[in-house]
Amino acid sequence: MTLNVQQIRSDFPILQRETSKGIRLVYLDSTATSQKPLPVIEAMNAYYRRSNANIHRGVHTLAEEATALYEEAREKIARFINAPSARQVIYTRNTTESINLVAYAWARANLKAGDLVVLTEMEHHSNLVPWQMLQAERGIELDFIPVTEAGLLDLDAYQALLARTPKLVAFTHMSNVLGTINPAAEIIRLAHEAGAVTLVDAAQSVPHLKVDVQALDADFLAFSAHKMCGPTGIGALYGKADLLEAMPPFLGGGDMIKEVKLRSFRPNSLPHKFEAGTPAIAEAVGFGAAVDYLSSVGMDAIASHEHEITAYALERLEEIPGVKVFGPEAQYKGGVAAFTLDGIHPHDVAQILDKDGIAVRAGHHCAQPLHEKFGIPATSRASFYLYNTKDEVDLLVDGIYKVKKMFG
Amino acid sequence: MTLNVQQIRSDFPILQRETSKGIRLVYLDSTATSQKPLPVIEAMNAYYRRSNANIHRGVHTLAEEATALYEEAREKIARFINAPSARQVIYTRNTTESINLVAYAWARANLKAGDLVVLTEMEHHSNLVPWQMLQAERGIELDFIPVTEAGLLDLDAYQALLARTPKLVAFTHMSNVLGTINPAAEIIRLAHEAGAVTLVDAAQSVPHLKVDVQALDADFLAFSAHKMCGPTGIGALYGKADLLEAMPPFLGGGDMIKEVKLRSFRPNSLPHKFEAGTPAIAEAVGFGAAVDYLSSVGMDAIASHEHEITAYALERLEEIPGVKVFGPEAQYKGGVAAFTLDGIHPHDVAQILDKDGIAVRAGHHCAQPLHEKFGIPATSRASFYLYNTKDEVDLLVDGIYKVKKMFG
Amino acid sequence: MDDLYREVIIEHYKHPGYRGHLEPHDIQFADNNPLCGDHIEITMQVGADGTVKDARFDGHGCAISQASADLLIESIIGKPLEEVKQLNKQHILDLLGIDLGPVRLKCALLSLKVLKAGVYGLGEASDELVE
Amino acid sequence: MDDLYREVIIEHYKHPGYRGHLEPHDIQFADNNPLCGDHIEITMQVGADGTVKDARFDGHGCAISQASADLLIESIIGKPLEEVKQLNKQHILDLLGIDLGPVRLKCALLSLKVLKAGVYGLGEASDELVE
Ligand SMILES: Cc1ncc(COP(=O)(O)O)c(C=O)c1O
Ligand SMILES: Cc1ncc(COP(=O)(O)O)c(C=O)c1O
């Protein structure tokens, strides 16, 4: 099951570009956002050139077409994560809004002062700040599953937290810094035994692994299209039907209602209850095209390709004196290599690499507490997706040697 | 200042399409959503093919380019509405989210039980439901500026409402059903005299009229890109700097923070404080291209073109026996003609027109209370934008005669 | 004009055969389509043998919703209730003999939703009844 | 390699001329760039004639932020405080002699922000100081 990477690369127009004269792009920043293949770009293009209209309530041909395209995309996304029904897939702007939707509509209706929410030390800010806001507003309590030196979740400590009967366990399926793939099914099973609801931040897992919400038994699961070959401006929240049905609406406005009087309204049924106003229609179409694209390549093939590249990258990076890669060994890890280089700031590393067309990210990658835990303000991060090659890893390594020489 | 409409039409690929064999599209549904000109479609295309990257924290070339494009678009939008500074323009998904942002972040921090919010009877659901939700949650009071038989706001009644010292006056600049253009500057001036903050639902005005937030002295103003030649999935909230600065954040997550610890965060400065997670980057680029496009045509020229078409449409529609058009005379009105046809349901009207390629909308247009006020469940609505012609009005009129004949 | 507004639809809309309200009745149910305000009430008398003895619809709305209701009532009179319970979307589409987009489909299916909610004795007419 | 990491920048980063902390001092201010954790402190002695008698920077961060700080201090010693107050973005860009994108610009301008907040006696170093 090896990918035809050259074939795949030819689907991504941006990979053909030069960042400056004669310098071909080496894109190693897919964890921040992925590039988009032609079928995704063209699907949105065709939508605007042919079918654009507002949806749901329109009777005319364009409105019917746009509605059908918008809802077919939802079906595709539902199948992609094996949701029992498309009405359990709510369109949002991104993972961040998906999590906030749970924090506003589910948590504010279900949590009271003193209730415990368990997070982890490796969370992205998107799965920290909404709960901190709720803590400030409601007096809920937060506690954190610690991260071990090896970059794994401390599951013994988790058991101890569960003994305090949390109401919610919200955790990342895959760390965007360490690359750690957390044992989500196990974490959820234990949470359920303790009576907690679970929220999976799947921003990094749905793009890179086969995610099956029913096999995981996840209560809520959040992800973004832009990290999985889809457009910006759209994400999704999956939820169990009974939870979503019991929740009050979040944003109020057009489309999320059944009936409106001057002083009251009746909310619409799922999924529309949570989709207020004109949604990201073209983006939904692009999102659907993205899951089609990923499915046609095959998620298992993608995962094993990334695994191969990552293992190679770790091996090559670790042979460079002064390089320290964070996170667990390749076997527990997705396609992320965050590293430091002795005495040289990640910003300088990234910027000098950029001169050779190599795009890596430098900073805290929206996981400041995790960096603090490891006693560093920032890392450089190279990340890999279906279109990356071992040659690109070699270019990265050459680039790092160049950086070292400049600062030598 | 007449538009070269044929030239303009050639910029919109969708206007060249046929809805079925031999039937050319006559798009009269721009109030629901506008069509997109090539420069907008191409700007997003180019973004995905050349510059796509996550923004703000990236050091590499693509990230720098994407950040610059995203922020330049904000500058363009700020200039388009004459905002004092681009940091007062917050990107949202649409008008609906903009209004909800004010309802969640401003109103929940500033309104308490018993506080009065004044709306109007002609509001879109997007400017009703968020306040009804707050009424249910907080016990604020709602009251409504009545709509006269002629389809205008009753400003005497408004004065009486102001005597009850509302905290907020939230109203639509232009009705999406009646077409009424409300005297926004006057409404705001009176609200300010009474000590109220103002929120303008500008979903229909910014696309069609020259809107100057400083001339209006609006405190908050909400609009959507998709109604003004821009993409779906993005809108904006303008706010006065002191109000926005004093407001707590709304959604929590990446980018809206200055610093995050495990248990606390410091919010970012404007506008980022209100933009959590990866934003709609390609859509911002398209939004910027849309305001460039509209500016190049000229908002005054667009408004007068629409005025001419609307006046003609009203004249022609009213000569059809059994047709009743709602809303004021052309002089008080934007390019909207919502009508009923005696004995024939709007859905049937719209569907039969569609067979001739004529796209009008049928229903309550997310303004159910307004329809109830006029004692009708639904209307058919034709609406006009810069690309519409008098010929299209004639086709509409012919179509209506055909409908009458079928049901005759 | 294509087949959408086939003469039969306009005909059943303008001259319905089964518009009315049965008194007494064994089954009665009413609901509306919030999208457009269409309203349908169905009343029915059930025979001792468990078949539909008689039925009527009342209400207002677009031609599609009203003609569908008339055609539907016509099609069930004399049928066993058990058979009526099995009717689905396809039945209505067959009666109308036309293709419908998602929005108009809601209009067309309103009467079937109301009918099935009544026959099953449900409190609410949900979309799942007519999938 | 193009001019971005001109030798002068690496040189000032590796061998700064003005790293340190003056004691006593007349002006002291410190801040950091939350994006990357860069930190700069500036201490300054002001002469009776209102000119900068001596100054030093301390801190840690990327080459751009630290080299900018060193070059900035070098450029202000002996200058009237009133002149220092007028310094803006362009001054730093001239010192570095390179183009910078928006993210790296923040690194480059951190020392100037800190300097101006100190000289103006402000509580916070805001971006507007260096526009
Ligand atoms: C007056 C008015 N307000 C608000 C809206 C809601 O806009 P959106 O659906 O883009 O949020 C609309 C559009 O339908 C409108 O016409
Ligand atoms: C683990 C994780 N969670 C959440 C997010 C937030 O995703 P978005 O910015 O699309 O909302 C990201 C992406 O940066 C992520 O990597």
mmCIF file of N, CA, C and O in Angstrom, chain C residues 50-53 75-84 91:
data_model
loop_
_atom_site.group_PDB
_atom_site.id
_atom_site.type_symbol
_atom_site.label_atom_id
_atom_site.label_comp_id
_atom_site.label_asym_id
_atom_site.label_seq_id
_atom_site.Cartn_x
_atom_site.Cartn_y
_atom_site.Cartn_z
ATOM 1 N N GLY C 50 -60.852 -2.985 9.444
ATOM 2 C CA GLY C 50 -59.523 -2.378 9.474
ATOM 3 C C GLY C 50 -59.105 -1.706 8.180
ATOM 4 O O GLY C 50 -57.934 -1.466 7.943
ATOM 5 N N THR C 51 -60.056 -1.414 7.315
ATOM 6 C CA THR C 51 -59.719 -0.669 6.100
ATOM 7 C C THR C 51 -60.200 0.772 6.235
ATOM 8 O O THR C 51 -61.031 1.090 7.089
ATOM 9 N N VAL C 52 -59.688 1.615 5.383
ATOM 10 C CA VAL C 52 -60.090 3.017 5.385
ATOM 11 C C VAL C 52 -61.466 3.114 4.739
ATOM 12 O O VAL C 52 -61.618 2.874 3.537
ATOM 13 N N LYS C 53 -62.466 3.453 5.558
ATOM 14 C CA LYS C 53 -63.818 3.543 5.019
ATOM 15 C C LYS C 53 -63.993 4.829 4.225
ATOM 16 O O LYS C 53 -64.494 4.824 3.101
ATOM 17 N N SER C 75 -56.061 7.613 -3.007
ATOM 18 C CA SER C 75 -55.341 6.337 -3.128
ATOM 19 C C SER C 75 -55.513 5.414 -1.927
ATOM 20 O O SER C 75 -55.185 4.235 -2.016
ATOM 21 N N ILE C 76 -55.989 5.937 -0.813
ATOM 22 C CA ILE C 76 -56.032 5.075 0.379
ATOM 23 C C ILE C 76 -57.430 4.564 0.723
ATOM 24 O O ILE C 76 -57.559 3.639 1.526
ATOM 25 N N ILE C 77 -58.423 5.187 0.133
ATOM 26 C CA ILE C 77 -59.779 4.761 0.501
ATOM 27 C C ILE C 77 -59.983 3.305 0.084
ATOM 28 O O ILE C 77 -59.662 2.909 -1.032
ATOM 29 N N GLY C 78 -60.420 2.520 1.059
ATOM 30 C CA GLY C 78 -60.617 1.096 0.812
ATOM 31 C C GLY C 78 -59.412 0.228 1.161
ATOM 32 O O GLY C 78 -59.497 -0.987 1.229
ATOM 33 N N LYS C 79 -58.261 0.897 1.401
ATOM 34 C CA LYS C 79 -57.039 0.141 1.708
ATOM 35 C C LYS C 79 -56.993 -0.240 3.189
ATOM 36 O O LYS C 79 -57.449 0.525 4.048
ATOM 37 N N PRO C 80 -56.400 -1.410 3.518
ATOM 38 C CA PRO C 80 -56.194 -1.738 4.930
ATOM 39 C C PRO C 80 -55.263 -0.709 5.598
ATOM 40 O O PRO C 80 -54.295 -0.271 4.967
ATOM 41 N N LEU C 81 -55.553 -0.386 6.835
ATOM 42 C CA LEU C 81 -54.709 0.571 7.571
ATOM 43 C C LEU C 81 -53.255 0.114 7.599
ATOM 44 O O LEU C 81 -52.330 0.925 7.542
ATOM 45 N N GLU C 82 -53.084 -1.208 7.731
ATOM 46 C CA GLU C 82 -51.713 -1.746 7.786
ATOM 47 C C GLU C 82 -50.929 -1.385 6.532
ATOM 48 O O GLU C 82 -49.727 -1.139 6.586
ATOM 49 N N GLU C 83 -51.631 -1.364 5.418
ATOM 50 C CA GLU C 83 -50.978 -0.992 4.168
ATOM 51 C C GLU C 83 -50.655 0.511 4.147
ATOM 52 O O GLU C 83 -49.583 0.921 3.692
ATOM 53 N N VAL C 84 -51.586 1.288 4.664
ATOM 54 C CA VAL C 84 -51.381 2.741 4.725
ATOM 55 C C VAL C 84 -50.135 3.069 5.543
ATOM 56 O O VAL C 84 -49.357 3.965 5.203
ATOM 57 N N HIS C 91 -44.504 6.535 -2.908
ATOM 58 C CA HIS C 91 -45.926 6.503 -3.209
ATOM 59 C C HIS C 91 -46.407 7.870 -3.705
ATOM 60 O O HIS C 91 -47.113 7.987 -4.718
#
